[in-house]
Short mmCIF file of C-alpha atoms in Angstrom, two decimals:
data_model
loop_
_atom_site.label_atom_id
_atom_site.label_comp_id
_atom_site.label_asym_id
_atom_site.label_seq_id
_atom_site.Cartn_x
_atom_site.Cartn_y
_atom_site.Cartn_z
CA UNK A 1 -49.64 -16.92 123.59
CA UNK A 2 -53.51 -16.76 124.14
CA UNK A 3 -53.94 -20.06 122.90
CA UNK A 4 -51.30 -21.35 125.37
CA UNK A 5 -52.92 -19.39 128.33
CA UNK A 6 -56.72 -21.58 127.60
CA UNK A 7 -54.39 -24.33 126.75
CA UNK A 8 -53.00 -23.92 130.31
CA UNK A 9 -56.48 -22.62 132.36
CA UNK A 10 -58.73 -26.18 131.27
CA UNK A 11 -58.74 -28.85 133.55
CA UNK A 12 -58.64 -31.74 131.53
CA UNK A 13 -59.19 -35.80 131.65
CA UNK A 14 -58.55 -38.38 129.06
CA UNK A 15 -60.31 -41.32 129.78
CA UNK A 16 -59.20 -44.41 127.50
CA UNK A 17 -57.89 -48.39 127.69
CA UNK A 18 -54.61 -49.29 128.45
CA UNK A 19 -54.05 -49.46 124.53
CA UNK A 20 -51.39 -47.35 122.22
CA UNK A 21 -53.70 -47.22 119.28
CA UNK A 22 -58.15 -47.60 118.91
CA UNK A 23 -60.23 -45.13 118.66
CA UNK A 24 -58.26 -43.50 121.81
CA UNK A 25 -54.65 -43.45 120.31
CA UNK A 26 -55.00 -40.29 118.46
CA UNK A 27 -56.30 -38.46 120.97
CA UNK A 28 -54.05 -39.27 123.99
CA UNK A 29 -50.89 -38.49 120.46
CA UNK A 30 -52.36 -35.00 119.82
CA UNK A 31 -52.21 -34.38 123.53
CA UNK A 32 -49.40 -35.34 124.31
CA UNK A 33 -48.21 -33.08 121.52
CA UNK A 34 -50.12 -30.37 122.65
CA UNK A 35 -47.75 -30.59 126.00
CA UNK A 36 -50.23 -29.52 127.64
CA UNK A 37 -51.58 -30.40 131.20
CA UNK A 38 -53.48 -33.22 131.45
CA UNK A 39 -54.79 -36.35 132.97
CA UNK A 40 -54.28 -39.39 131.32
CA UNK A 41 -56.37 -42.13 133.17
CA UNK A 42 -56.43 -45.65 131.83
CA UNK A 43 -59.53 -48.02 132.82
CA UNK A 44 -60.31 -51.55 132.34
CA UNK A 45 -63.64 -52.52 130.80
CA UNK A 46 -64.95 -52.91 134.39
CA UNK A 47 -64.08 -50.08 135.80
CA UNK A 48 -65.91 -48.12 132.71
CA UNK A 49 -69.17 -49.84 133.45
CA UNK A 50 -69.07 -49.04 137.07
CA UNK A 51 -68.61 -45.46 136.20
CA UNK A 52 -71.51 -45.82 133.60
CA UNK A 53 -73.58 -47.60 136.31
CA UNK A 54 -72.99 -44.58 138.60
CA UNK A 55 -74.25 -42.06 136.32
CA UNK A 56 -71.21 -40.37 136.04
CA UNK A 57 -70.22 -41.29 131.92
CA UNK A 58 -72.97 -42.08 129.25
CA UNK A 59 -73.00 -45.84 127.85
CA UNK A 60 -71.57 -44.74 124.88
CA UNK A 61 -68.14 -46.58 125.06
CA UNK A 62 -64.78 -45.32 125.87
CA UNK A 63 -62.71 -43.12 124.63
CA UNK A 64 -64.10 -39.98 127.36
CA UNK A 65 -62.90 -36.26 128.00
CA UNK A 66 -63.48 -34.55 130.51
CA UNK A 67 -63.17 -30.22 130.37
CA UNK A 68 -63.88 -28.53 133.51
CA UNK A 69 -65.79 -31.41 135.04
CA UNK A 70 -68.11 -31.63 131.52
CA UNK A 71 -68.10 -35.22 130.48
CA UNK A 72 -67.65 -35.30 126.40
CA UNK A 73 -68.40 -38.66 124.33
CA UNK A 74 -67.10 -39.58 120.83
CA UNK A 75 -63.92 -40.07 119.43
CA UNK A 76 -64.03 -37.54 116.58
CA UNK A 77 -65.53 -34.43 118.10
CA UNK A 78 -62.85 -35.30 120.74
CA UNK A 79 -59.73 -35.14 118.15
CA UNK A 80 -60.98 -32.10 116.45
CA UNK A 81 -61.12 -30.46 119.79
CA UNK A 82 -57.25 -31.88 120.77
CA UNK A 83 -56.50 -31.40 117.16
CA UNK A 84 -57.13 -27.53 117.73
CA UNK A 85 -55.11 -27.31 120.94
CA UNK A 86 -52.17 -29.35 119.36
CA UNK A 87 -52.00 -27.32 115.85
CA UNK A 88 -53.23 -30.86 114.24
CA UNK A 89 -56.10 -29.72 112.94
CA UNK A 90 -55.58 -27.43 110.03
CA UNK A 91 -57.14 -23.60 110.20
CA UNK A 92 -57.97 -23.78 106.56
CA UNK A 93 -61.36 -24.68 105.66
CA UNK A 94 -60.83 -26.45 102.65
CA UNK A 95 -57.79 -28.61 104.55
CA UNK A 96 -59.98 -29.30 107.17
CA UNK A 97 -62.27 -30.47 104.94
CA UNK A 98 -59.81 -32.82 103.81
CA UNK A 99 -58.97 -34.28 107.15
CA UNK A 100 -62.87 -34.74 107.97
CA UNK A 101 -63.45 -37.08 105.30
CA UNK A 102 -60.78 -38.93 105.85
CA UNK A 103 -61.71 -39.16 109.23
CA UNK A 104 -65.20 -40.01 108.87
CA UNK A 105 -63.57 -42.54 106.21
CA UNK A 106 -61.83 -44.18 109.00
CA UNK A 107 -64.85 -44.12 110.94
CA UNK A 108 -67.00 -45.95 108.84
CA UNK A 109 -64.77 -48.36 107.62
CA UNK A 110 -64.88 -49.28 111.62
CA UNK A 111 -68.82 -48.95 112.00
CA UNK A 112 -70.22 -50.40 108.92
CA UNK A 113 -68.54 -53.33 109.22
CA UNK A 114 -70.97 -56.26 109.64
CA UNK A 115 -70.98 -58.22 112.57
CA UNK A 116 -73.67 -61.95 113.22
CA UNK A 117 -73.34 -64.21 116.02
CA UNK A 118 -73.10 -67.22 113.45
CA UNK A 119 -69.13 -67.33 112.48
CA UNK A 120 -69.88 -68.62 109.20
CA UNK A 121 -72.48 -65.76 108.90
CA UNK A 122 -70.13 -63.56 110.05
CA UNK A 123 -67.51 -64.75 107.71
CA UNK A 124 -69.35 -64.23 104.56
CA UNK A 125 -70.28 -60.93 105.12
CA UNK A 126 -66.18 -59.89 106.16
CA UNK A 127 -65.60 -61.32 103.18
CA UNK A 128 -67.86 -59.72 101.19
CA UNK A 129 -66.96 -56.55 102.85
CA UNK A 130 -63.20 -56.43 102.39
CA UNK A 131 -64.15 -56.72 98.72
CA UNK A 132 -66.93 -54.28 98.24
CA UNK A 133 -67.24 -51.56 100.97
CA UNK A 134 -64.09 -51.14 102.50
CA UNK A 135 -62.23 -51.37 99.60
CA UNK A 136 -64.19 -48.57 97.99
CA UNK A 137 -63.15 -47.10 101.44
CA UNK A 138 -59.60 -47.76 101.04
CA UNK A 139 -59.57 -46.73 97.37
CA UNK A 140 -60.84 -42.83 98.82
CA UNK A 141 -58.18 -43.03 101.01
CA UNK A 142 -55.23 -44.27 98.54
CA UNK A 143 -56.66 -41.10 95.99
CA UNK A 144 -56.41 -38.40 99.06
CA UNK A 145 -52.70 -39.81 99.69
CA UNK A 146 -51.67 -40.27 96.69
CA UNK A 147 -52.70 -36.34 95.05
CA UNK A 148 -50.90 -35.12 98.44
CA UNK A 149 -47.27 -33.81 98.08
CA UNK A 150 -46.75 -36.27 100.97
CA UNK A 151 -45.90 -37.98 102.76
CA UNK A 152 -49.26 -37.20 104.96
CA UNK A 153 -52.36 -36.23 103.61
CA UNK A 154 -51.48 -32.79 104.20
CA UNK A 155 -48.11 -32.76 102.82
CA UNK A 156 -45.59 -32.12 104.91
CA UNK A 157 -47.22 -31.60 108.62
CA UNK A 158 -49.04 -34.39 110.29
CA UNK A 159 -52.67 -33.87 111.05
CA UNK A 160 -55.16 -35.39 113.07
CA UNK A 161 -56.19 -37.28 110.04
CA UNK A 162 -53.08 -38.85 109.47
CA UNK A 163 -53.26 -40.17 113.31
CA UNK A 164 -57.05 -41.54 112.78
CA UNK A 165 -55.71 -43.32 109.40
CA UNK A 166 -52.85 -45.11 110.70
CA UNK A 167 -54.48 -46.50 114.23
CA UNK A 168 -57.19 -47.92 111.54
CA UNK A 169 -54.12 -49.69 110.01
CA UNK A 170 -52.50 -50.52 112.96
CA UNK A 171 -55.86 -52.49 113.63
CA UNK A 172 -56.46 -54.03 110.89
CA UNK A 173 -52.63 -55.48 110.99
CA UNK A 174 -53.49 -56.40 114.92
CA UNK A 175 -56.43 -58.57 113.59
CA UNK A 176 -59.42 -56.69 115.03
CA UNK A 177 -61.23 -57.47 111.68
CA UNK A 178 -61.72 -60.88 111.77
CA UNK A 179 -61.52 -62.71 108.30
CA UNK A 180 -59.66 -59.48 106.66
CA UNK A 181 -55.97 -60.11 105.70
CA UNK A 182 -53.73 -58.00 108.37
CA UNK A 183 -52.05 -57.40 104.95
CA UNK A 184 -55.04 -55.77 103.83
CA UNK A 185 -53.51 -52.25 103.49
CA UNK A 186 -50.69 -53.50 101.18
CA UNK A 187 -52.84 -54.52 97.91
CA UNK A 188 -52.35 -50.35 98.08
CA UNK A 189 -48.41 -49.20 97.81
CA UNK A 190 -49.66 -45.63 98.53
CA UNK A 191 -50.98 -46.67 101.60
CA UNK A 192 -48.46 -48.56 103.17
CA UNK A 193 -46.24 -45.82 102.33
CA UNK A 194 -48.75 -43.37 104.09
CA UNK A 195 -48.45 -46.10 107.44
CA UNK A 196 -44.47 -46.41 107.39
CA UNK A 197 -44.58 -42.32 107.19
CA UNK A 198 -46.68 -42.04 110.11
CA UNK A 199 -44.88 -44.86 112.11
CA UNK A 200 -41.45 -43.23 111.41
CA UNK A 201 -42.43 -39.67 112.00
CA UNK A 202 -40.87 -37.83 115.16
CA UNK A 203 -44.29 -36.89 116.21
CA UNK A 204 -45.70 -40.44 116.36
CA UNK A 205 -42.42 -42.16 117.72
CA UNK A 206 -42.61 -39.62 120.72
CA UNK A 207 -45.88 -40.80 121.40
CA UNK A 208 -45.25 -44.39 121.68
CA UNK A 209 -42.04 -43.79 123.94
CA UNK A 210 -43.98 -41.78 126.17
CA UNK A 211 -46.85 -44.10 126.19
CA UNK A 212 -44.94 -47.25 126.70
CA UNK A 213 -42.64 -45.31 129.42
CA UNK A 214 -45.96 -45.42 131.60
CA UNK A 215 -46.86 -48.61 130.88
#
């Protein structure tokens, strides 16, 4: 009931792309889980720059909350703050521990990937990549999944993690890593499973309805 009553008291703003999954996806889920009040607001790439070029949000890239008129940047610290408010986030320590890992997994599978203005460059070093890095990456991930109970990483419940993990996938099969397979994902049966659970869970499903019911 307390938790409900600050759930209730926050003003809050979700600033994010028109766009179901990114770095954004799992936040807008968790609160639209949460059911609490809040406003979603959906900006172009323009419209973020003139807001950056008014002082009013850092250059530090979209997704953006806003709490009581404080302006809060990054994607993670933003989950595990939703995460809380939506029971997404476990309360035990070593769970949590869990879900940061595989978060921060996600994370840097998305920021150390190598980027050159030569294509061929660029090429290469995807290539490279997919078989070095990221799979060592994707092989953390497939051994958190696979000594779960399942079907999430948690067992049972869905976490924030599980959220983080599949908009990864869901870019990956969208193409946003140029010169990876889309199929990437499925050289790991455990994983795909983990994707189809999260796609098919009520939780998840609810969120895309909603989401394209505004759109």
């Amino acid at each position: 009931f307390f938790e409900v009553l600050i759930k209730s008291a926050m003003a809050i703003k979700f600033y994010y792309f028109k766009m179901l999954g990114g770095r954004g996806g799992a936040i807008r889920a968790a609160l639209y889980h949460a059911k609490c009040d809040f406003e979603d607001v959906t900006m172009s790439w323009a419209a973020y720059q003139e807001e950056v070029k008014a002082g009013r949000f850092p250059a530090l890239g979209l997704p953006v909350l806003e709490v009581d008129g404080k302006v809060v940047t990054q994607s993670l610290a933003i989950l595990r703050f939703v995460g809380k408010m939506s029971a997404l986030y476990p309360k035990d320590d070593t769970q949590a521990l869990l879900v940061d890992e595989v978060m921060d997994v996600c994370q840097d599978t998305l920021t150390k990937c190598p980027q050159d203005k030569d294509a061929e460059v660029k090429k290469a070093k995807r290539i490279e990549y997919a078989e070095g890095r990221m799979k060592g990456y994707f092989d953390l991930l497939n051994t958190r999944v696979t000594a779960s109970e399942g079907p999430f990483l948690l067992g049972a419940e869905v976490s924030i993690a599980d959220l983080v993990v599949y908009c990864l996938f869901d870019m990956l099969r969208g193409g946003t890593f140029d010169y990876v397979p889309k199929e990437y994902t499925d050289a790991w049966p455990a994983l795909a499973a983990w994707e189809k659970a999260i796609a098919e869970c009520d939780m998840w499903k609810a969120y895309c309805d909603r989401f394209n019911a505004g759109s």
